[in-house]
PDB file of C-alpha atoms in Angstrom:
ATOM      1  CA  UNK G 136    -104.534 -81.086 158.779  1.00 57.00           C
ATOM      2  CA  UNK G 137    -103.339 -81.465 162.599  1.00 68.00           C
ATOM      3  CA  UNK G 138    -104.348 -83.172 164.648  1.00 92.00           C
ATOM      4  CA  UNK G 139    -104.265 -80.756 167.587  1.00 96.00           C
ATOM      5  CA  UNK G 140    -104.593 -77.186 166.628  1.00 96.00           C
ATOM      6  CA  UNK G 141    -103.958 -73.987 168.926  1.00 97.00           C
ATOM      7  CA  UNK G 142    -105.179 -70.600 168.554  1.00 97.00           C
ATOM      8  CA  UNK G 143    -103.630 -68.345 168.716  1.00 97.00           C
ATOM      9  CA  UNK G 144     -99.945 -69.655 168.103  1.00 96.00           C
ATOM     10  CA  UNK G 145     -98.366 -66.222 169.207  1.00 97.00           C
ATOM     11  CA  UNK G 146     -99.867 -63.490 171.412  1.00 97.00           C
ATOM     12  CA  UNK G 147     -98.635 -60.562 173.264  1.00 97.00           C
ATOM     13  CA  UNK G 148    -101.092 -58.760 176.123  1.00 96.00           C
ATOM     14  CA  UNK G 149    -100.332 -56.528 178.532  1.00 96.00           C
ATOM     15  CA  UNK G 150    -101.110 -57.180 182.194  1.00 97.00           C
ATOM     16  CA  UNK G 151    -104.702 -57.085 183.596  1.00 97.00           C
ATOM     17  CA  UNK G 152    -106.204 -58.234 180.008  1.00 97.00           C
ATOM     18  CA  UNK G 153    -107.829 -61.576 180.210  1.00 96.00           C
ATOM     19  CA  UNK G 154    -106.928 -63.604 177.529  1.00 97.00           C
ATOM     20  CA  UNK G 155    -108.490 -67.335 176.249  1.00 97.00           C
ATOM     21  CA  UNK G 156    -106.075 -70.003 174.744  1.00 98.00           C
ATOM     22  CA  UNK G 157    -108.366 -72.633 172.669  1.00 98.00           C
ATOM     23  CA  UNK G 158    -107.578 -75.850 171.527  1.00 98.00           C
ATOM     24  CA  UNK G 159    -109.036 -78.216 168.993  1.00 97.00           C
ATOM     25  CA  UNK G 160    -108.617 -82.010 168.428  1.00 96.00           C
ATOM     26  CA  UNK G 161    -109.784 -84.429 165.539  1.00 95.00           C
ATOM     27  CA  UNK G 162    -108.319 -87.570 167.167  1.00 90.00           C
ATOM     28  CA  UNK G 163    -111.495 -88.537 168.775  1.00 91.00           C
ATOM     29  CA  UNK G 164    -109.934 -88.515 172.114  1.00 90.00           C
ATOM     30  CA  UNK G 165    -111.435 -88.133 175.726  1.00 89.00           C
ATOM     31  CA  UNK G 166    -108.572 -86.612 177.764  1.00 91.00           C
ATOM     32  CA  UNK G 167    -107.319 -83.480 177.342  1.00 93.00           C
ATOM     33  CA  UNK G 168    -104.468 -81.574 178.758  1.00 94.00           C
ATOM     34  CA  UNK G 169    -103.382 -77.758 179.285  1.00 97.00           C
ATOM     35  CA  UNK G 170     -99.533 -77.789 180.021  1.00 96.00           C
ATOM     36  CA  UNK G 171     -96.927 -74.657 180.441  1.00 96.00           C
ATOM     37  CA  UNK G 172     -93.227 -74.095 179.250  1.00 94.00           C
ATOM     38  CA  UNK G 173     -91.049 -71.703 180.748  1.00 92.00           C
ATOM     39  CA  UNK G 174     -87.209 -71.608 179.300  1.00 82.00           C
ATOM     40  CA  UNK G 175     -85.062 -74.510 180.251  1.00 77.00           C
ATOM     41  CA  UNK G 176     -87.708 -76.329 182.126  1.00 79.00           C
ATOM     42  CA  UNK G 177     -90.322 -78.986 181.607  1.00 83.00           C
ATOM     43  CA  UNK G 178     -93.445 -78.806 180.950  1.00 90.00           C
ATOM     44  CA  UNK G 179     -95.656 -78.358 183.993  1.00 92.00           C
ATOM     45  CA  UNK G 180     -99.486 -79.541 183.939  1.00 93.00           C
ATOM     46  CA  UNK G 181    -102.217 -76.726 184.411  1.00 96.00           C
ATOM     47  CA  UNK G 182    -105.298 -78.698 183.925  1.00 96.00           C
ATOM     48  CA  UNK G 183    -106.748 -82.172 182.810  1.00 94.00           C
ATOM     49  CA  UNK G 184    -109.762 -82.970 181.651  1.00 93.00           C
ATOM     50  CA  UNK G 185    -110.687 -87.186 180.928  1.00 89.00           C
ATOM     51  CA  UNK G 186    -114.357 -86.096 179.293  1.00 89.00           C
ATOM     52  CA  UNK G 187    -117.070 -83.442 179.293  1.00 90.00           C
ATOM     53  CA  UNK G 188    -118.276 -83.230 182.451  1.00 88.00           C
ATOM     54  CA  UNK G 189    -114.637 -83.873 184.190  1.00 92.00           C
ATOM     55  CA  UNK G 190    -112.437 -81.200 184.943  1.00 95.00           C
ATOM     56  CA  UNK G 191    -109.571 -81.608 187.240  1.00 94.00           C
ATOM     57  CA  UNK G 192    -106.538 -79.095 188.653  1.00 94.00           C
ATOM     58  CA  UNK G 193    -102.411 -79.939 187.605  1.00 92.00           C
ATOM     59  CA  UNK G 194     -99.484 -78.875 189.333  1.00 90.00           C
ATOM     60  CA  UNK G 195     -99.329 -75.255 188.960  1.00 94.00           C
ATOM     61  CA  UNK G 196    -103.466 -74.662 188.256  1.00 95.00           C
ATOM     62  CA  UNK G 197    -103.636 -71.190 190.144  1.00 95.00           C
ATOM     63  CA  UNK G 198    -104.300 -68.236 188.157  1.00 95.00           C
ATOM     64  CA  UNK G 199    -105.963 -70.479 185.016  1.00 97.00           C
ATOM     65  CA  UNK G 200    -109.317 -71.851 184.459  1.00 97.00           C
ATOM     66  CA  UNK G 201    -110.283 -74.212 181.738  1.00 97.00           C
ATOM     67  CA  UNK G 202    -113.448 -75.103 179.980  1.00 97.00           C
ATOM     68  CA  UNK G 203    -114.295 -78.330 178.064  1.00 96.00           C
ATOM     69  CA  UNK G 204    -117.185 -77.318 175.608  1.00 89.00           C
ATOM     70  CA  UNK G 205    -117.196 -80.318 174.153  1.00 94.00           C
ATOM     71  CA  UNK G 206    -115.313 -83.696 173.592  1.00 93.00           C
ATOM     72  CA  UNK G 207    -112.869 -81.937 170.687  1.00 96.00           C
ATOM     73  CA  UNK G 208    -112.880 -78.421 172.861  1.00 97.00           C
ATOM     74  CA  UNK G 209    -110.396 -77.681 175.448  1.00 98.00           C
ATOM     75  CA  UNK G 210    -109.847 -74.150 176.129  1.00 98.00           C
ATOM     76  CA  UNK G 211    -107.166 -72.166 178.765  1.00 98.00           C
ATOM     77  CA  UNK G 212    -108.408 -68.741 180.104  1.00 97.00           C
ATOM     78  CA  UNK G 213    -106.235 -65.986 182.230  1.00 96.00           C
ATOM     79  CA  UNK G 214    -108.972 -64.003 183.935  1.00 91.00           C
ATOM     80  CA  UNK G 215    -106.238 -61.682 184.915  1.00 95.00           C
ATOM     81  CA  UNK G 216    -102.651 -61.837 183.029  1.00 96.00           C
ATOM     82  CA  UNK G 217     -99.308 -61.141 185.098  1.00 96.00           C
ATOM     83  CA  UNK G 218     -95.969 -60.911 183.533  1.00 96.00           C
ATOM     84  CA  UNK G 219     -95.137 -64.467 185.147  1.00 95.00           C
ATOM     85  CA  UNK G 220     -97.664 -66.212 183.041  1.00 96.00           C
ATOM     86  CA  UNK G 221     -95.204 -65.431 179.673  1.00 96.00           C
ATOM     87  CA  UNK G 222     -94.378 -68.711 178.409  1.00 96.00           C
ATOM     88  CA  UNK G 223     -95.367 -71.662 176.145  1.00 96.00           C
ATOM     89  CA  UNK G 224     -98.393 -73.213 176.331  1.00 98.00           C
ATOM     90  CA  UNK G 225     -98.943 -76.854 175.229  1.00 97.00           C
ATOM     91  CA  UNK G 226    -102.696 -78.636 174.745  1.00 97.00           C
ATOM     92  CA  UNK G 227    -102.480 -82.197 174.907  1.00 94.00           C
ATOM     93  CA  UNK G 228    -104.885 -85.501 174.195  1.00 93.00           C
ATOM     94  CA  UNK G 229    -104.699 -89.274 174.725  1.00 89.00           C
ATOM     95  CA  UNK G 230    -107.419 -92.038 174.352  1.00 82.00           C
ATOM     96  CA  UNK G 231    -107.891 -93.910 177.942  1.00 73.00           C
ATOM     97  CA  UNK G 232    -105.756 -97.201 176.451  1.00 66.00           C
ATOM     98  CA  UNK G 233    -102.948 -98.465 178.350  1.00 58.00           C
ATOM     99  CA  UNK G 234    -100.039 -96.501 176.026  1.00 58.00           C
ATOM    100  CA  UNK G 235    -101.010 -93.686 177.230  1.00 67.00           C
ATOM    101  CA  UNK G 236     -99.400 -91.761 174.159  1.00 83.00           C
ATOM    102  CA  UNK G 237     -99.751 -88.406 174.208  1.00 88.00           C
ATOM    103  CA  UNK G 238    -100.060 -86.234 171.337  1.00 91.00           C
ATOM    104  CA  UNK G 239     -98.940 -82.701 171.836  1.00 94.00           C
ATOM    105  CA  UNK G 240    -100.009 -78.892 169.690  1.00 96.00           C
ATOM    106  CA  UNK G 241     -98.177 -76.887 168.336  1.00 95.00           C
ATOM    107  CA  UNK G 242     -97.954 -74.477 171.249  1.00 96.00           C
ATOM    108  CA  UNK G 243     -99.170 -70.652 172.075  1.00 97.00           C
ATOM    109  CA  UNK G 244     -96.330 -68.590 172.847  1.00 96.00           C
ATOM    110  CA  UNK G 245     -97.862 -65.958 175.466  1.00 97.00           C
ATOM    111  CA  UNK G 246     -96.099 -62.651 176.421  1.00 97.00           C
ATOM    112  CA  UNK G 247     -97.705 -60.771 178.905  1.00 97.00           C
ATOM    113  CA  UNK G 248     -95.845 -57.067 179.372  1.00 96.00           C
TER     114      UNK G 248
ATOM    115  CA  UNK Q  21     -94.666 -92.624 189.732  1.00 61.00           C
ATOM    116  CA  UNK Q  22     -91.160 -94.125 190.366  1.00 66.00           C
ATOM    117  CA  UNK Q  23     -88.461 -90.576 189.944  1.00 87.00           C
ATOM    118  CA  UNK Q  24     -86.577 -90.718 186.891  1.00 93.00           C
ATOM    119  CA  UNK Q  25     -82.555 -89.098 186.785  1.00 95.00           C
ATOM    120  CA  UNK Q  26     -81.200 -88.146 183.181  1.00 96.00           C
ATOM    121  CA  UNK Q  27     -77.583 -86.263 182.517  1.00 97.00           C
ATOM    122  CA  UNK Q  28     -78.780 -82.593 181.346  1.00 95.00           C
ATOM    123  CA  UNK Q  29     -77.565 -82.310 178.115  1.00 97.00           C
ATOM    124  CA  UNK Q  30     -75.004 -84.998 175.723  1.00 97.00           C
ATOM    125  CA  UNK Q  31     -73.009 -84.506 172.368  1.00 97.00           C
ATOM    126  CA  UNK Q  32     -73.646 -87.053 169.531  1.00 96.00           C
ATOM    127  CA  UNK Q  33     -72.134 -86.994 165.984  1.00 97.00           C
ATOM    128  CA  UNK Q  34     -73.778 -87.312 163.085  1.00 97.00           C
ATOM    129  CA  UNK Q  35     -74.757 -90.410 161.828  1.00 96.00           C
ATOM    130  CA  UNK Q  36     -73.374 -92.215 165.162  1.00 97.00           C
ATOM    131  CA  UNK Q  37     -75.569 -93.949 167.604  1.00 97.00           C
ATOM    132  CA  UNK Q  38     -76.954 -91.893 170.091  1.00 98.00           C
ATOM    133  CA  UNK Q  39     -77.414 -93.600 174.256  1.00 98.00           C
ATOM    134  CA  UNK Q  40     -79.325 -91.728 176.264  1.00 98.00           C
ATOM    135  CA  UNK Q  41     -79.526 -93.105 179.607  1.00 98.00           C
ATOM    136  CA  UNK Q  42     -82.020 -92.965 182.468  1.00 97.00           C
ATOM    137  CA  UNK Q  43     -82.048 -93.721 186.347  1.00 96.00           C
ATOM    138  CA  UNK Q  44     -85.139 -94.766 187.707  1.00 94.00           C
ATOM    139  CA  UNK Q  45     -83.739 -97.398 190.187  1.00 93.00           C
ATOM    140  CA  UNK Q  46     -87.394 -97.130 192.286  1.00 91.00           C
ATOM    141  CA  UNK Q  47     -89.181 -98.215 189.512  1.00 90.00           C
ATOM    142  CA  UNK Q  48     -91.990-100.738 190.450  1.00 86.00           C
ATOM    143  CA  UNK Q  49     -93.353-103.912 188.724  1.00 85.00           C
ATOM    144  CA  UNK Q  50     -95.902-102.682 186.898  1.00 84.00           C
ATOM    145  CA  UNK Q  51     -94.555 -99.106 185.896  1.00 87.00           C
ATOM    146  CA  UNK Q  52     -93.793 -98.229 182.416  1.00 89.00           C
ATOM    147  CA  UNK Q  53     -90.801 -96.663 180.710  1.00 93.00           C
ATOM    148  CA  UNK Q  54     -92.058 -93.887 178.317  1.00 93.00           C
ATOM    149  CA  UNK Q  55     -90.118 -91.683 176.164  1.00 96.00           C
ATOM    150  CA  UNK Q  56     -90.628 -88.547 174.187  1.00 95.00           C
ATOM    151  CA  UNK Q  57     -88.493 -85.384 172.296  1.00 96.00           C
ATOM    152  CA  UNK Q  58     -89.107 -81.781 172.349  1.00 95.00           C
ATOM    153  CA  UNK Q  59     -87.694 -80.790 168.933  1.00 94.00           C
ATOM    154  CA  UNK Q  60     -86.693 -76.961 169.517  1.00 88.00           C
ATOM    155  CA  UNK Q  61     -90.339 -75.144 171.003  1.00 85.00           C
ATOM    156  CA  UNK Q  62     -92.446 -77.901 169.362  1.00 92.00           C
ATOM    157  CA  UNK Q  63     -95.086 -79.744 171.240  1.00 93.00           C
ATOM    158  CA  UNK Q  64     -93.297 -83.325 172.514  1.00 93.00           C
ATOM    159  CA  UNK Q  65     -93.594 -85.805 170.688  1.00 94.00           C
ATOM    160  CA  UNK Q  66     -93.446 -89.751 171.491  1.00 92.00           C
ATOM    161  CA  UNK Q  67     -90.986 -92.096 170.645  1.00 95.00           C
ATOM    162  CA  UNK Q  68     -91.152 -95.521 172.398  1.00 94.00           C
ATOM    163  CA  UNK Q  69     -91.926 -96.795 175.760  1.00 91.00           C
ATOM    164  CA  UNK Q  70     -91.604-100.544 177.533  1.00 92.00           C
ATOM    165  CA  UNK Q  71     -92.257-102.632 180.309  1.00 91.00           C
ATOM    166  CA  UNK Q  72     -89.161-105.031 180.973  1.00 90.00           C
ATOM    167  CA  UNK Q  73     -88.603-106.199 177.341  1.00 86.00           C
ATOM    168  CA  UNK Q  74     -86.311-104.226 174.869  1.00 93.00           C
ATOM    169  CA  UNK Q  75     -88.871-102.273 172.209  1.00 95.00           C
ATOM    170  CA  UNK Q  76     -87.654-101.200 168.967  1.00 96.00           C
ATOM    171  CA  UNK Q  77     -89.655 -98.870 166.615  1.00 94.00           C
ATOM    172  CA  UNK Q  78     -88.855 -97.219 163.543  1.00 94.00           C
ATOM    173  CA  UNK Q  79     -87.808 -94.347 165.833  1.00 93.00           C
ATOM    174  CA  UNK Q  80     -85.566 -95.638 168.789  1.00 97.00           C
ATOM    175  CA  UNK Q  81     -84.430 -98.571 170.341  1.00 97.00           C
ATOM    176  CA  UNK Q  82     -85.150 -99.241 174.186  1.00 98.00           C
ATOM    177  CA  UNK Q  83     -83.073-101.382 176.130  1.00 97.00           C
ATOM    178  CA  UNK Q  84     -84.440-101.785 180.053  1.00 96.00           C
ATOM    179  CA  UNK Q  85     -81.716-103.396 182.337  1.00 96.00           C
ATOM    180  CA  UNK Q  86     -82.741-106.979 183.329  1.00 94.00           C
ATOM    181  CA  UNK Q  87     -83.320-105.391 187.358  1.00 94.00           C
ATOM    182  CA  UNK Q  88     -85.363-102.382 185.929  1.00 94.00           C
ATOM    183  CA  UNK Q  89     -83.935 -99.735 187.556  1.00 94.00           C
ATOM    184  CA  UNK Q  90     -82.570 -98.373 184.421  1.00 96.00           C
ATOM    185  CA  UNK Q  91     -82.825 -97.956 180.875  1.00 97.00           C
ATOM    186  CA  UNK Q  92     -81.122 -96.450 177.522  1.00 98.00           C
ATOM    187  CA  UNK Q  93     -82.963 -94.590 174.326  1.00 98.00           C
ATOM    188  CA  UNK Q  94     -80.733 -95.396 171.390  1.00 98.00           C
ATOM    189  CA  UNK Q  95     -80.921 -93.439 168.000  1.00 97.00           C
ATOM    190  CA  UNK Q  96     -78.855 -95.697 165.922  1.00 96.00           C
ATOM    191  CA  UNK Q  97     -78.244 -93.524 163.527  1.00 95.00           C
ATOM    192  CA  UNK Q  98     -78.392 -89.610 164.786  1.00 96.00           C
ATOM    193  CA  UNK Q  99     -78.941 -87.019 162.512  1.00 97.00           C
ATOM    194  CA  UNK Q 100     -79.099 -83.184 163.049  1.00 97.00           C
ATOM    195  CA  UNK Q 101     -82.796 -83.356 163.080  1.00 95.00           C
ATOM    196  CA  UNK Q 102     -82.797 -85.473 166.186  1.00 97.00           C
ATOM    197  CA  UNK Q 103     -81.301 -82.514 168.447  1.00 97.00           C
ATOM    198  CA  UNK Q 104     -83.895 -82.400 171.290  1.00 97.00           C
ATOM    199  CA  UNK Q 105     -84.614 -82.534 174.345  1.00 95.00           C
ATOM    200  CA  UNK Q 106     -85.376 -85.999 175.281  1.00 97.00           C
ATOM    201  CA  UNK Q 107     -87.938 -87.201 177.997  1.00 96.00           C
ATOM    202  CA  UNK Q 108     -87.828 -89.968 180.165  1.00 96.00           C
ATOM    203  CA  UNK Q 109     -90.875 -91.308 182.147  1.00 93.00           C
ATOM    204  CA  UNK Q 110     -91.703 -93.703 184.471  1.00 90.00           C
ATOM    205  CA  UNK Q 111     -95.947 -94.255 185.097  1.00 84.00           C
ATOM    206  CA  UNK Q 112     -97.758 -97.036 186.227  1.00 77.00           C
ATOM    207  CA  UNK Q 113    -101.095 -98.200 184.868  1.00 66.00           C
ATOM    208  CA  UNK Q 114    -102.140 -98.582 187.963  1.00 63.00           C
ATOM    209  CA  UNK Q 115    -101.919 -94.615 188.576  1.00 58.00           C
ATOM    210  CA  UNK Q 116    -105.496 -94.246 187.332  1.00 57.00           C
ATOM    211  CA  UNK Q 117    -106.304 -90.819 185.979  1.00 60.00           C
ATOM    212  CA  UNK Q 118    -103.218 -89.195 186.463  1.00 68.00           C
ATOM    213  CA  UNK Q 119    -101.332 -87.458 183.366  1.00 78.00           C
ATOM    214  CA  UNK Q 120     -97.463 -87.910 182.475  1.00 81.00           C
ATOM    215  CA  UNK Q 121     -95.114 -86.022 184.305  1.00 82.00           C
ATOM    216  CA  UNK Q 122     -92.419 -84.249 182.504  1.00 87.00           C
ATOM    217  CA  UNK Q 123     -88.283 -83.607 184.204  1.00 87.00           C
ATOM    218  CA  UNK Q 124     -86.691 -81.683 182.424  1.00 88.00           C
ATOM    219  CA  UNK Q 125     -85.100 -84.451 180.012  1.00 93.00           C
ATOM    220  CA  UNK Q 126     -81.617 -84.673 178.433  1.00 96.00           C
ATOM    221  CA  UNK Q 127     -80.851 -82.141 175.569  1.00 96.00           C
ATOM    222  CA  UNK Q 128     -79.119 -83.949 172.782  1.00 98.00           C
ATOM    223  CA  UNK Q 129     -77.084 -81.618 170.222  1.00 98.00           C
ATOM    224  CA  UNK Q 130     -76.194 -83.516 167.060  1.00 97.00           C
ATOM    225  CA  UNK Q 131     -73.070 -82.579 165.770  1.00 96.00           C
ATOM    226  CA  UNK Q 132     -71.931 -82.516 162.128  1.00 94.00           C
TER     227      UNK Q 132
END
């Protein structure tokens, strides 16, 4: 099984809907990590979260809010979707060691019409 | 974070050694070199990263220029499966909390 797991891995929604992106990890790490990917860029951070109780905004953080349920639980929510929210979503985790490593999902391709 | 530069995109042909280079010429003393690949829409992936000594994995090879200020990612043997688009970061451990920081990398096409 992965080791990060998205749900869903496509979805299409139509502006207005609010829509929840979940993720799931069995690597016993702390820090978690909402990113986005629009064509031909990088990925851009959303939100971070280093344990439970810690929730903290990325780059681009403004129409998104998060929720960490629990140490394995990070999920994305669009209260409201807009057409500039289509793109690929990316959940990350790392441990707090000094590699820093990364390790990435699958991805949630959103389209929002 | 010290900025890193990278060239956009590079050819390689199969089964040839792949260099991918990086600029970060304001690199500090205790920042990191970190690389990763974005195989086509998957979630990145890490390869290799280094302080001021050349690191080789059973992945990559990474060679940091004795001042620092730049480094190369070689595939010594590229296949088609490493087309990507290749990461390079720069982070210091003394940066705390923050998260990497993704450019938007080098795509490498692998050509048979």
């Amino acid at each position: 099984d992965a080791d990060v797991t998205q749900t869903p891995r496509n979805r299409i929604t139509k502006t207005g809907k609010r829509i929840m992106l979940e993720c799931s990890q069995t690597k016993g790490h702390d820090r978690m990590y909402w990113y986005r990917q629009d064509p031909g860029l990088g990925l851009r951070l959303i939100y971070y979260s280093f344990d439970v109780k810690d929730i903290n905004k990325g780059e681009i953080s403004d129409g998104y809010s998060v929720s960490r349920q629990a140490q394995a639980k990070f999920s994305l929510s669009l209260e409201s979707a807009i057409p500039n929210q289509t793109a690929l979503y990316f959940c990350a985790t790392s441990d707090a060691g000094y590699s820093y490593e990364q390790y990435f999902g699958p991805g949630t391709r959103l389209t929002v019409t | 974070d010290a900025k890193t530069t990278q060239p956009p995109s590079m050819d390689c042909a199969e089964g040839r050694a792949a260099n991918l280079p990086c600029n970060h010429s304001t690199i500090s003393g205790n920042e990191y070199v970190y690389w990763y690949r974005q195989i086509h829409s998957q979630g990145p992936q890490y390869i290799i990263h280094g302080l001021k000594n050349n690191e080789t994995n059973e992945m990559a090879s990474l060679i940091i220029t004795e001042d620092r200020k730049s480094s190369t990612l070689i595939l010594p043997h590229a296949t088609l499966r490493d087309t990507a688009v290749y990461y390079c970061i720069v982070r210091s451990l003394n940066s705390g909390n923050t998260p990497l920081v993704f450019g938007k990398g080098t795509r490498l096409s692998v050509i048979a």
